[in-house]
mmCIF file of C-alpha atoms in Angstrom:
data_model
loop_
_atom_site.group_PDB
_atom_site.id
_atom_site.type_symbol
_atom_site.label_atom_id
_atom_site.label_comp_id
_atom_site.label_asym_id
_atom_site.label_seq_id
_atom_site.Cartn_x
_atom_site.Cartn_y
_atom_site.Cartn_z
ATOM 1 C CA MET A 1 -74.652 59.047 -82.003
ATOM 2 C CA LYS A 2 -73.526 56.040 -83.697
ATOM 3 C CA ALA A 3 -73.634 53.922 -80.737
ATOM 4 C CA ARG A 4 -77.080 55.307 -80.516
ATOM 5 C CA MET A 5 -77.840 53.604 -83.474
ATOM 6 C CA LEU A 6 -77.080 50.536 -82.625
ATOM 7 C CA LEU A 7 -78.958 49.759 -79.503
ATOM 8 C CA ILE A 8 -81.945 51.382 -82.279
ATOM 9 C CA LEU A 9 -81.097 48.560 -84.353
ATOM 10 C CA CYS A 10 -80.876 45.665 -82.145
ATOM 11 C CA ILE A 11 -84.250 46.963 -80.415
ATOM 12 C CA SER A 12 -86.314 47.066 -83.350
ATOM 13 C CA ILE A 13 -85.042 42.951 -84.036
ATOM 14 C CA THR A 14 -87.110 42.346 -81.073
ATOM 15 C CA VAL A 15 -90.163 44.420 -81.711
ATOM 16 C CA LEU A 16 -90.730 43.056 -85.111
ATOM 17 C CA GLY A 17 -91.328 39.622 -86.463
ATOM 18 C CA ALA A 18 -92.302 37.397 -89.377
ATOM 19 C CA ASN A 19 -95.959 36.038 -90.080
ATOM 20 C CA SER A 20 -97.387 32.837 -90.960
ATOM 21 C CA VAL A 21 -100.491 31.293 -91.569
ATOM 22 C CA PHE A 22 -99.160 28.284 -89.160
ATOM 23 C CA SER A 23 -98.122 30.313 -86.239
ATOM 24 C CA PHE A 24 -101.058 29.024 -84.025
ATOM 25 C CA ASP A 25 -99.224 25.053 -85.102
ATOM 26 C CA GLY A 26 -95.846 26.669 -84.334
ATOM 27 C CA MET A 27 -93.355 28.843 -85.354
ATOM 28 C CA ALA A 28 -92.446 28.475 -88.718
ATOM 29 C CA GLU A 29 -90.334 31.296 -89.579
ATOM 30 C CA GLN A 30 -86.401 30.237 -88.904
ATOM 31 C CA ASN A 31 -83.438 32.110 -89.462
ATOM 32 C CA THR A 32 -80.687 29.385 -89.681
ATOM 33 C CA GLY A 33 -77.691 32.211 -89.863
ATOM 34 C CA ALA A 34 -77.094 33.134 -93.333
ATOM 35 C CA ASP A 35 -76.372 36.298 -94.177
ATOM 36 C CA VAL A 36 -77.922 38.882 -96.965
ATOM 37 C CA TYR A 37 -75.266 37.388 -99.276
ATOM 38 C CA GLY A 38 -75.892 33.494 -98.216
ATOM 39 C CA LYS A 39 -79.836 34.625 -98.444
ATOM 40 C CA GLY A 40 -79.897 35.016 -101.942
ATOM 41 C CA MET A 41 -77.924 31.892 -102.843
ATOM 42 C CA GLY A 42 -80.219 29.416 -101.121
ATOM 43 C CA GLU A 43 -79.694 30.513 -97.679
ATOM 44 C CA THR A 44 -76.346 28.710 -98.037
ATOM 45 C CA GLY A 45 -72.656 29.602 -96.916
ATOM 46 C CA SER A 46 -71.813 27.995 -93.731
ATOM 47 C CA ALA A 47 -68.621 26.745 -95.560
ATOM 48 C CA ASP A 48 -67.965 29.828 -98.030
ATOM 49 C CA LEU A 49 -63.845 30.947 -97.164
ATOM 50 C CA PHE A 50 -64.041 32.778 -100.878
ATOM 51 C CA ARG A 51 -65.042 35.791 -99.482
ATOM 52 C CA ILE A 52 -65.396 37.976 -96.407
ATOM 53 C CA ASN A 53 -68.137 35.897 -94.605
ATOM 54 C CA GLN A 54 -70.563 37.588 -91.480
ATOM 55 C CA SER A 55 -72.782 34.212 -91.121
ATOM 56 C CA THR A 56 -72.514 32.832 -87.664
ATOM 57 C CA SER A 57 -74.040 29.603 -88.914
ATOM 58 C CA ASN A 58 -70.089 28.263 -88.470
ATOM 59 C CA PRO A 59 -68.374 30.775 -86.035
ATOM 60 C CA SER A 60 -65.051 29.635 -87.707
ATOM 61 C CA LEU A 61 -65.683 31.447 -90.616
ATOM 62 C CA MET A 62 -64.631 34.889 -89.193
ATOM 63 C CA VAL A 63 -61.289 34.024 -89.937
ATOM 64 C CA SER A 64 -62.381 35.179 -93.531
ATOM 65 C CA ALA A 65 -62.084 39.022 -92.161
ATOM 66 C CA ASN A 66 -59.044 40.646 -91.655
ATOM 67 C CA LYS A 67 -60.629 44.372 -90.262
ATOM 68 C CA VAL A 68 -63.410 45.456 -88.524
ATOM 69 C CA PHE A 69 -66.484 44.276 -90.260
ATOM 70 C CA PHE A 70 -70.198 45.422 -89.608
ATOM 71 C CA ALA A 71 -73.014 44.022 -91.209
ATOM 72 C CA SER A 72 -76.864 44.360 -91.008
ATOM 73 C CA GLY A 73 -80.146 43.685 -93.116
ATOM 74 C CA ILE A 74 -84.090 44.251 -92.856
ATOM 75 C CA SER A 75 -86.231 42.182 -94.458
ATOM 76 C CA MET A 76 -89.988 43.035 -95.236
ATOM 77 C CA GLY A 77 -92.391 41.234 -97.940
ATOM 78 C CA ASN A 78 -95.735 39.952 -98.476
ATOM 79 C CA MET A 79 -97.670 36.829 -97.384
ATOM 80 C CA TRP A 80 -100.845 35.501 -99.119
ATOM 81 C CA TYR A 81 -102.762 32.605 -97.015
ATOM 82 C CA GLU A 82 -105.813 30.593 -98.172
ATOM 83 C CA ASP A 83 -108.002 28.047 -96.473
ATOM 84 C CA LYS A 84 -109.851 24.997 -97.994
ATOM 85 C CA ALA A 85 -113.090 27.301 -97.651
ATOM 86 C CA GLY A 86 -111.670 29.662 -100.254
ATOM 87 C CA GLU A 87 -111.132 32.746 -98.354
ATOM 88 C CA THR A 88 -107.805 34.567 -98.870
ATOM 89 C CA TYR A 89 -106.285 37.223 -97.075
ATOM 90 C CA ARG A 90 -102.968 39.150 -97.999
ATOM 91 C CA ASP A 91 -100.330 39.766 -94.512
ATOM 92 C CA ASP A 92 -96.993 41.939 -94.912
ATOM 93 C CA GLY A 93 -94.535 41.536 -92.660
ATOM 94 C CA LEU A 94 -91.225 43.492 -91.386
ATOM 95 C CA TYR A 95 -88.303 42.411 -89.428
ATOM 96 C CA PHE A 96 -84.599 42.859 -88.906
ATOM 97 C CA PRO A 97 -82.718 39.558 -89.419
ATOM 98 C CA TYR A 98 -79.315 40.639 -87.774
ATOM 99 C CA PHE A 99 -76.600 42.357 -86.634
ATOM 100 C CA SER A 100 -73.069 41.392 -86.909
ATOM 101 C CA MET A 101 -69.517 42.665 -85.975
ATOM 102 C CA ILE A 102 -66.266 40.955 -86.373
ATOM 103 C CA VAL A 103 -62.981 42.592 -84.883
ATOM 104 C CA PRO A 104 -59.815 40.798 -86.040
ATOM 105 C CA MET A 105 -56.835 40.393 -83.663
ATOM 106 C CA GLY A 106 -54.242 38.678 -85.940
ATOM 107 C CA ASN A 107 -54.981 34.779 -86.317
ATOM 108 C CA HIS A 108 -57.845 35.573 -83.297
ATOM 109 C CA LYS A 109 -60.860 37.140 -84.435
ATOM 110 C CA ILE A 110 -63.655 38.118 -81.754
ATOM 111 C CA GLY A 111 -67.842 38.160 -82.716
ATOM 112 C CA PHE A 112 -70.915 39.572 -81.715
ATOM 113 C CA HIS A 113 -74.253 38.744 -83.273
ATOM 114 C CA PHE A 114 -77.808 39.209 -82.621
ATOM 115 C CA SER A 115 -80.585 37.522 -84.392
ATOM 116 C CA THR A 116 -84.179 36.135 -84.958
ATOM 117 C CA TYR A 117 -83.753 32.657 -84.930
ATOM 118 C CA LEU A 118 -87.918 31.666 -84.501
ATOM 119 C CA SER A 119 -91.067 33.549 -84.955
ATOM 120 C CA GLY A 120 -94.585 33.444 -86.114
ATOM 121 C CA ASP A 121 -97.127 36.058 -85.539
ATOM 122 C CA LEU A 122 -100.700 36.271 -87.093
ATOM 123 C CA THR A 123 -104.266 37.719 -86.222
ATOM 124 C CA ASN A 124 -107.249 36.391 -87.053
ATOM 125 C CA GLU A 125 -110.868 37.486 -86.773
ATOM 126 C CA MET A 126 -113.870 35.420 -87.631
ATOM 127 C CA ASP A 127 -117.922 35.943 -87.083
ATOM 128 C CA PHE A 128 -120.034 33.108 -85.131
ATOM 129 C CA THR A 129 -123.535 32.260 -83.938
ATOM 130 C CA TRP A 130 -124.297 30.450 -81.139
ATOM 131 C CA GLY A 131 -127.930 29.047 -79.386
ATOM 132 C CA PHE A 132 -128.404 29.874 -75.768
ATOM 133 C CA GLU A 133 -131.551 29.541 -74.114
ATOM 134 C CA GLY A 134 -133.258 29.935 -77.109
ATOM 135 C CA ASP A 135 -131.614 32.884 -78.273
ATOM 136 C CA THR A 136 -129.010 32.972 -81.228
ATOM 137 C CA LEU A 137 -126.267 35.087 -80.075
ATOM 138 C CA SER A 138 -123.944 36.437 -82.400
ATOM 139 C CA TYR A 139 -120.464 37.438 -81.699
ATOM 140 C CA VAL A 140 -116.883 37.947 -83.394
ATOM 141 C CA GLN A 141 -113.938 35.838 -81.845
ATOM 142 C CA LYS A 142 -110.414 37.362 -82.474
ATOM 143 C CA ASN A 143 -107.211 35.199 -81.989
ATOM 144 C CA ASN A 144 -103.770 36.988 -81.957
ATOM 145 C CA ILE A 145 -100.421 35.558 -81.243
ATOM 146 C CA ARG A 146 -96.701 36.666 -81.319
ATOM 147 C CA GLN A 147 -94.055 34.411 -80.613
ATOM 148 C CA ASN A 148 -90.486 34.853 -80.857
ATOM 149 C CA VAL A 149 -86.794 33.580 -79.969
ATOM 150 C CA PHE A 150 -84.071 35.658 -80.280
ATOM 151 C CA LYS A 151 -80.152 34.699 -79.796
ATOM 152 C CA VAL A 152 -77.450 37.084 -78.924
ATOM 153 C CA GLU A 153 -73.875 35.358 -79.826
ATOM 154 C CA LEU A 154 -70.380 36.120 -78.459
ATOM 155 C CA LEU A 155 -68.030 34.177 -81.070
ATOM 156 C CA TYR A 156 -64.488 33.316 -81.128
ATOM 157 C CA ALA A 157 -61.944 31.593 -84.222
ATOM 158 C CA TYR A 158 -58.640 30.797 -84.586
ATOM 159 C CA LYS A 159 -56.880 30.921 -87.896
ATOM 160 C CA TRP A 160 -54.714 27.351 -88.167
ATOM 161 C CA SER A 161 -53.225 25.855 -90.758
ATOM 162 C CA PHE A 162 -54.454 22.875 -90.355
ATOM 163 C CA VAL A 163 -58.152 23.614 -89.860
ATOM 164 C CA ASN A 164 -60.054 26.965 -88.901
ATOM 165 C CA LEU A 165 -61.439 26.627 -85.432
ATOM 166 C CA GLY A 166 -64.406 27.912 -83.929
ATOM 167 C CA ILE A 167 -66.722 28.601 -81.084
ATOM 168 C CA GLY A 168 -70.059 30.831 -79.568
ATOM 169 C CA GLY A 169 -71.842 31.234 -76.679
ATOM 170 C CA HIS A 170 -75.221 32.011 -77.034
ATOM 171 C CA TYR A 171 -78.270 33.097 -75.099
ATOM 172 C CA TYR A 172 -81.599 32.758 -76.138
ATOM 173 C CA LEU A 173 -84.470 35.057 -75.085
ATOM 174 C CA GLY A 174 -87.960 34.057 -76.186
ATOM 175 C CA ASN A 175 -91.279 35.419 -75.654
ATOM 176 C CA GLU A 176 -94.649 34.228 -76.627
ATOM 177 C CA ARG A 177 -98.075 36.324 -76.451
ATOM 178 C CA ARG A 178 -101.410 34.589 -76.682
ATOM 179 C CA ARG A 179 -104.703 36.779 -76.966
ATOM 180 C CA TRP A 180 -108.251 35.370 -77.287
ATOM 181 C CA GLU A 181 -111.688 37.231 -77.136
ATOM 182 C CA ALA A 182 -115.150 36.704 -77.979
ATOM 183 C CA MET A 183 -117.056 39.956 -78.462
ATOM 184 C CA PHE A 184 -120.879 39.424 -78.500
ATOM 185 C CA ASP A 185 -123.130 41.534 -80.536
ATOM 186 C CA GLU A 186 -126.096 41.522 -78.304
ATOM 187 C CA SER A 187 -126.122 44.183 -75.192
ATOM 188 C CA GLY A 188 -126.328 41.627 -71.362
ATOM 189 C CA TYR A 189 -123.541 39.923 -72.296
ATOM 190 C CA ASP A 190 -120.049 40.402 -71.326
ATOM 191 C CA ASP A 191 -117.088 39.620 -73.576
ATOM 192 C CA VAL A 192 -114.901 36.822 -73.069
ATOM 193 C CA LYS A 193 -111.210 37.209 -72.974
ATOM 194 C CA TYR A 194 -107.972 35.257 -71.918
ATOM 195 C CA GLU A 195 -104.578 36.094 -72.075
ATOM 196 C CA MET A 196 -101.176 34.520 -71.736
ATOM 197 C CA GLU A 197 -97.670 35.345 -71.602
ATOM 198 C CA GLU A 198 -94.810 34.066 -71.433
ATOM 199 C CA ASP A 199 -90.908 34.691 -71.348
ATOM 200 C CA PHE A 200 -88.120 32.193 -71.384
ATOM 201 C CA LYS A 201 -84.209 32.409 -71.384
ATOM 202 C CA ASN A 202 -81.014 29.887 -71.276
ATOM 203 C CA ALA A 203 -77.469 29.320 -72.838
ATOM 204 C CA GLY A 204 -76.010 27.018 -75.164
ATOM 205 C CA PHE A 205 -72.904 26.703 -77.305
ATOM 206 C CA THR A 206 -72.009 26.296 -80.836
ATOM 207 C CA LEU A 207 -68.556 24.638 -82.090
ATOM 208 C CA GLY A 208 -67.737 25.217 -85.906
ATOM 209 C CA LEU A 209 -64.893 23.688 -88.299
ATOM 210 C CA SER A 210 -63.649 25.045 -91.486
ATOM 211 C CA LYS A 211 -61.098 24.439 -94.132
ATOM 212 C CA LYS A 212 -60.088 26.280 -97.339
ATOM 213 C CA LEU A 213 -58.679 24.280 -99.908
ATOM 214 C CA GLU A 214 -57.502 25.454 -103.717
ATOM 215 C CA HIS A 215 -60.782 25.196 -105.386
ATOM 216 C CA PHE A 216 -63.171 24.170 -102.340
ATOM 217 C CA SER A 217 -63.703 24.869 -98.322
ATOM 218 C CA LEU A 218 -65.520 22.800 -96.073
ATOM 219 C CA GLY A 219 -67.395 23.267 -92.962
ATOM 220 C CA ALA A 220 -69.161 21.600 -90.460
ATOM 221 C CA THR A 221 -71.188 23.021 -87.208
ATOM 222 C CA TYR A 222 -72.853 21.599 -83.965
ATOM 223 C CA THR A 223 -74.955 23.395 -81.688
ATOM 224 C CA SER A 224 -76.007 21.984 -77.800
ATOM 225 C CA ALA A 225 -79.680 21.233 -76.696
ATOM 226 C CA SER A 226 -81.117 24.361 -74.477
ATOM 227 C CA GLU A 227 -83.744 24.090 -72.012
ATOM 228 C CA LEU A 228 -85.701 27.704 -71.805
ATOM 229 C CA LYS A 229 -86.943 28.416 -68.512
ATOM 230 C CA GLY A 230 -88.892 31.847 -67.592
ATOM 231 C CA GLU A 231 -92.341 33.025 -66.005
ATOM 232 C CA SER A 232 -96.296 32.168 -67.729
ATOM 233 C CA ILE A 233 -98.995 34.383 -66.725
ATOM 234 C CA TYR A 234 -102.290 33.631 -67.639
ATOM 235 C CA TRP A 235 -105.309 36.171 -67.180
ATOM 236 C CA PHE A 236 -109.195 35.574 -67.846
ATOM 237 C CA ASN A 237 -112.544 37.399 -67.145
ATOM 238 C CA HIS A 238 -114.847 34.629 -67.075
ATOM 239 C CA PHE A 239 -115.924 32.159 -64.515
ATOM 240 C CA PRO A 240 -114.911 31.131 -62.044
ATOM 241 C CA GLY A 241 -114.114 35.057 -61.675
ATOM 242 C CA GLY A 242 -111.609 36.990 -63.322
ATOM 243 C CA ASP A 243 -108.069 36.134 -62.169
ATOM 244 C CA THR A 244 -104.471 35.777 -62.910
ATOM 245 C CA LEU A 245 -102.195 32.669 -62.547
ATOM 246 C CA ASP A 246 -98.212 33.358 -62.205
ATOM 247 C CA VAL A 247 -96.041 30.128 -62.712
ATOM 248 C CA GLU A 248 -92.381 31.075 -62.663
ATOM 249 C CA ASN A 249 -89.169 28.612 -63.275
ATOM 250 C CA GLU A 250 -90.542 26.153 -65.358
ATOM 251 C CA VAL A 251 -89.304 24.824 -68.772
ATOM 252 C CA LEU A 252 -90.896 26.338 -71.415
ATOM 253 C CA PHE A 253 -89.415 25.568 -74.492
ATOM 254 C CA GLU A 254 -86.571 23.479 -75.581
ATOM 255 C CA THR A 255 -84.291 24.282 -78.424
ATOM 256 C CA PRO A 256 -82.940 20.928 -80.161
ATOM 257 C CA GLN A 257 -79.426 20.143 -80.796
ATOM 258 C CA MET A 258 -78.372 21.340 -84.449
ATOM 259 C CA VAL A 259 -75.613 19.930 -86.832
ATOM 260 C CA ASN A 260 -75.041 21.518 -90.311
ATOM 261 C CA ILE A 261 -72.626 21.030 -92.994
ATOM 262 C CA GLY A 262 -71.319 22.316 -95.849
ATOM 263 C CA ILE A 263 -69.230 22.888 -99.207
ATOM 264 C CA THR A 264 -68.254 25.412 -101.564
ATOM 265 C CA GLY A 265 -66.654 24.789 -104.682
ATOM 266 C CA ARG A 266 -64.986 27.707 -106.530
ATOM 267 C CA PHE A 267 -64.159 27.824 -110.359
ATOM 268 C CA SER A 268 -62.776 29.818 -113.131
ATOM 269 C CA GLU A 269 -62.309 32.728 -110.343
ATOM 270 C CA ARG A 270 -65.361 34.011 -111.172
ATOM 271 C CA TYR A 271 -68.240 30.895 -109.889
ATOM 272 C CA LYS A 272 -68.848 29.124 -107.028
ATOM 273 C CA ILE A 273 -71.651 26.747 -106.235
ATOM 274 C CA SER A 274 -72.282 25.907 -102.386
ATOM 275 C CA LEU A 275 -74.144 23.064 -100.819
ATOM 276 C CA ASP A 276 -75.315 23.104 -97.257
ATOM 277 C CA ALA A 277 -77.722 20.524 -95.106
ATOM 278 C CA HIS A 278 -79.105 21.537 -91.803
ATOM 279 C CA TYR A 279 -80.505 19.047 -89.442
ATOM 280 C CA GLU A 280 -82.403 19.595 -85.812
ATOM 281 C CA MET A 281 -83.199 16.874 -83.304
ATOM 282 C CA TRP A 282 -86.764 18.368 -82.478
ATOM 283 C CA GLU A 283 -87.975 14.776 -81.605
ATOM 284 C CA SER A 284 -85.442 14.688 -78.234
ATOM 285 C CA THR A 285 -87.491 17.879 -77.281
ATOM 286 C CA ASP A 286 -91.207 18.088 -76.035
ATOM 287 C CA THR A 287 -91.046 21.588 -78.314
ATOM 288 C CA TYR A 288 -91.829 19.730 -81.579
ATOM 289 C CA GLU A 289 -92.637 16.234 -83.056
ATOM 290 C CA ASP A 290 -89.945 15.976 -86.059
ATOM 291 C CA ASN A 291 -86.858 16.243 -86.802
ATOM 292 C CA THR A 292 -86.104 19.183 -89.409
ATOM 293 C CA LEU A 293 -83.723 18.911 -92.796
ATOM 294 C CA LYS A 294 -83.071 21.750 -94.651
ATOM 295 C CA VAL A 295 -81.216 21.401 -97.770
ATOM 296 C CA GLY A 296 -79.992 24.324 -99.704
ATOM 297 C CA VAL A 297 -77.886 24.869 -103.088
ATOM 298 C CA GLY A 298 -76.984 28.404 -104.533
ATOM 299 C CA PHE A 299 -74.640 29.424 -107.471
ATOM 300 C CA ALA A 300 -72.786 32.564 -107.653
ATOM 301 C CA TYR A 301 -71.287 35.274 -110.223
ATOM 302 C CA ASP A 302 -68.396 37.087 -108.576
ATOM 303 C CA PRO A 303 -66.701 39.150 -110.726
ATOM 304 C CA LEU A 304 -63.013 40.006 -110.655
ATOM 305 C CA SER A 305 -62.992 43.791 -109.438
ATOM 306 C CA GLY A 306 -62.475 46.974 -112.181
ATOM 307 C CA TYR A 307 -62.626 44.532 -115.254
ATOM 308 C CA GLY A 308 -65.777 44.777 -117.628
ATOM 309 C CA ASN A 309 -68.390 47.160 -117.845
ATOM 310 C CA TRP A 310 -70.428 48.217 -115.029
ATOM 311 C CA TYR A 311 -73.210 45.541 -115.490
ATOM 312 C CA GLU A 312 -70.192 42.728 -115.759
ATOM 313 C CA ARG A 313 -69.017 44.055 -112.180
ATOM 314 C CA ILE A 314 -72.203 43.632 -110.428
ATOM 315 C CA PRO A 315 -72.230 40.143 -108.178
ATOM 316 C CA LEU A 316 -75.097 37.818 -109.213
ATOM 317 C CA ARG A 317 -76.463 34.905 -106.931
ATOM 318 C CA VAL A 318 -79.503 32.388 -106.996
ATOM 319 C CA GLY A 319 -80.645 29.138 -105.442
ATOM 320 C CA ALA A 320 -83.201 27.187 -103.746
ATOM 321 C CA TYR A 321 -83.765 25.494 -100.642
ATOM 322 C CA THR A 322 -86.501 22.918 -99.027
ATOM 323 C CA ARG A 323 -87.092 21.928 -95.395
ATOM 324 C CA ASN A 324 -89.872 20.453 -93.647
ATOM 325 C CA LEU A 325 -91.203 22.039 -90.605
ATOM 326 C CA PRO A 326 -90.538 20.957 -86.971
ATOM 327 C CA PHE A 327 -94.473 20.630 -86.195
ATOM 328 C CA ARG A 328 -97.383 19.337 -87.994
ATOM 329 C CA ARG A 329 -100.954 20.598 -88.945
ATOM 330 C CA ASN A 330 -103.908 17.534 -89.617
ATOM 331 C CA ASN A 331 -101.171 15.217 -88.289
ATOM 332 C CA GLU A 332 -99.116 16.064 -91.489
ATOM 333 C CA SER A 333 -96.241 17.297 -92.281
ATOM 334 C CA ILE A 334 -95.876 20.992 -93.311
ATOM 335 C CA ARG A 335 -93.135 21.453 -96.123
ATOM 336 C CA GLU A 336 -91.445 24.600 -97.311
ATOM 337 C CA ASN A 337 -90.018 25.289 -100.983
ATOM 338 C CA ALA A 338 -88.033 28.443 -101.506
ATOM 339 C CA ALA A 339 -86.211 29.975 -104.732
ATOM 340 C CA THR A 340 -84.265 33.032 -104.003
ATOM 341 C CA MET A 341 -81.911 35.500 -106.072
ATOM 342 C CA GLY A 342 -79.418 38.293 -105.115
ATOM 343 C CA PHE A 343 -76.691 40.790 -105.902
ATOM 344 C CA SER A 344 -74.425 43.179 -104.099
ATOM 345 C CA ILE A 345 -73.747 46.763 -105.242
ATOM 346 C CA PRO A 346 -70.034 47.245 -104.685
ATOM 347 C CA LEU A 347 -69.058 50.700 -103.280
ATOM 348 C CA LYS A 348 -65.680 52.697 -103.825
ATOM 349 C CA SER A 349 -64.137 51.726 -100.489
ATOM 350 C CA THR A 350 -62.577 48.356 -100.225
ATOM 351 C CA ASN A 351 -65.030 45.393 -98.924
ATOM 352 C CA LYS A 352 -67.947 47.721 -98.261
ATOM 353 C CA LYS A 353 -70.949 46.580 -100.503
ATOM 354 C CA ILE A 354 -75.116 47.265 -100.429
ATOM 355 C CA GLU A 355 -76.206 43.857 -100.913
ATOM 356 C CA PHE A 356 -80.303 42.756 -101.633
ATOM 357 C CA ALA A 357 -81.211 39.671 -101.542
ATOM 358 C CA ALA A 358 -85.362 38.199 -102.928
ATOM 359 C CA LYS A 359 -87.359 35.035 -101.768
ATOM 360 C CA TYR A 360 -90.561 33.304 -103.240
ATOM 361 C CA PHE A 361 -91.731 30.377 -100.850
ATOM 362 C CA THR A 362 -94.536 27.905 -100.421
ATOM 363 C CA ARG A 363 -95.936 26.564 -97.620
ATOM 364 C CA GLY A 364 -98.380 23.720 -96.970
ATOM 365 C CA ASP A 365 -100.928 22.067 -98.720
ATOM 366 C CA LEU A 366 -104.505 22.888 -98.945
ATOM 367 C CA ASP A 367 -106.075 19.761 -99.350
ATOM 368 C CA THR A 368 -103.611 18.147 -96.958
ATOM 369 C CA HIS A 369 -103.718 20.919 -94.001
ATOM 370 C CA GLY A 370 -106.475 22.759 -95.009
ATOM 371 C CA LEU A 371 -104.048 26.031 -95.035
ATOM 372 C CA GLU A 372 -101.727 27.319 -97.319
ATOM 373 C CA GLU A 373 -99.348 30.366 -97.712
ATOM 374 C CA SER A 374 -97.025 31.898 -100.356
ATOM 375 C CA GLY A 375 -94.961 34.837 -99.890
ATOM 376 C CA LEU A 376 -92.268 37.090 -101.379
ATOM 377 C CA GLU A 377 -89.409 38.313 -99.413
ATOM 378 C CA PHE A 378 -86.794 41.331 -99.737
ATOM 379 C CA THR A 379 -84.305 41.613 -97.703
ATOM 380 C CA PHE A 380 -81.457 44.646 -97.968
ATOM 381 C CA GLY A 381 -78.548 44.863 -96.266
ATOM 382 C CA PHE A 382 -75.070 46.393 -95.757
ATOM 383 C CA SER A 383 -71.409 44.914 -94.935
ATOM 384 C CA GLY A 384 -68.295 46.198 -94.246
ATOM 385 C CA PHE A 385 -69.398 49.445 -92.730
ATOM 386 C CA ASP A 386 -67.544 50.625 -89.042
ATOM 387 C CA ILE A 387 -70.141 52.334 -87.688
ATOM 388 C CA PHE A 388 -67.858 53.305 -84.622
ATOM 389 C CA LYS A 389 -64.939 54.677 -86.261
ATOM 390 C CA LYS A 390 -64.591 58.450 -86.956
ATOM 391 C CA ARG A 391 -63.775 59.868 -90.234
ATOM 392 C CA VAL A 392 -60.164 60.568 -90.484
ATOM 393 C CA LYS A 393 -59.710 64.621 -91.258
ATOM 394 C CA ASN A 394 -57.538 65.114 -94.125
ATOM 395 C CA ILE A 395 -57.107 68.714 -93.027
ATOM 396 C CA LYS A 396 -54.214 70.260 -91.918
ATOM 397 C CA HIS A 397 -52.394 73.531 -91.197
ATOM 398 C CA ARG A 398 -50.498 74.753 -94.288
ATOM 399 C CA ASP A 399 -48.266 77.617 -94.208
ATOM 400 C CA ILE A 400 -49.109 80.328 -97.352
ATOM 401 C CA PRO A 401 -45.845 81.044 -99.128
ATOM 402 C CA LYS A 402 -45.297 84.557 -99.446
ATOM 403 C CA ALA A 403 -44.630 86.535 -103.060
ATOM 404 C CA ASP A 404 -40.824 87.332 -103.886
ATOM 405 C CA LEU A 405 -41.023 91.118 -104.368
#
């Protein structure tokens, strides 16, 4: 039953995606590997060794776990779109950002991670008129795009006194679905349809280092580039006749080399500050044209367990980040800015928590891009639950003493 729950969770990650008004230009939604704790802290945490950290932005962070550790979450929210003509639209989204598992064996740690890396979904519908042979034709044009890149990772970390080492082998699974359709109001005219499907995949690797000092911890990560190959299928029903084109084993998407560095400082046993910088070299690929830099900062209040009133025992976090998207619109770069907050609800069992994070973000500018969007996203997660472990039975046979006569 528990294994079936895990399978359902992994499948759910692959069928749900995040939405963006810029999806026809590229995949605007990106997951850089932060866990729910880190998401509420400006999407930082790639160097935080002052907690059990299931972020896979740095595989060496798995040394923070001394017991079997599971974590996952669900993200949902609303997005608001606006164009230069003043048209507005509200959209909603739901997706599972990741599932993470860490299995410690002394100083050796083994991990499994399944997550969304890039995504962008959008559907729009517009009314048009067209003059043809003296007639004015009315038709509805509908566009739909759904694109995702997922990442499956097998991770290893070694806790060394000098520096923590981590390595991860990952496999990308990507797909893109586009559909364009023109539906005429007048009879006697055939609707025009065009569809494109792409499926692509390939492997890569990640190397990570981390070091915990007295009041600081440091981390650095390198991720290789990868050429994702697969199959393209094109289908259309218009002149020169409905047909299907099938192209196999071609490079359909390229992921860039990535470098991530982070630092976390801990003060007075209760307060932390984290700073992360994530750099991706898209200019070396044929996918997008701009290298990207994401910089995040976060603050956390982690109270000592068992002290103070109930409201003083709740861990709190705030943060912010900024990044440029790897693609452009109107030949102008697109910037994303976000503010985040989060908290944890500790449970009775050690290291088991319910996590919460919220993010408000903006992308684009009406004057520059002709489009802009804003969104409010909520992420709910859990950490520390061993979904495979059976509950220990505390019931055993007892002899009932007999009363003395």
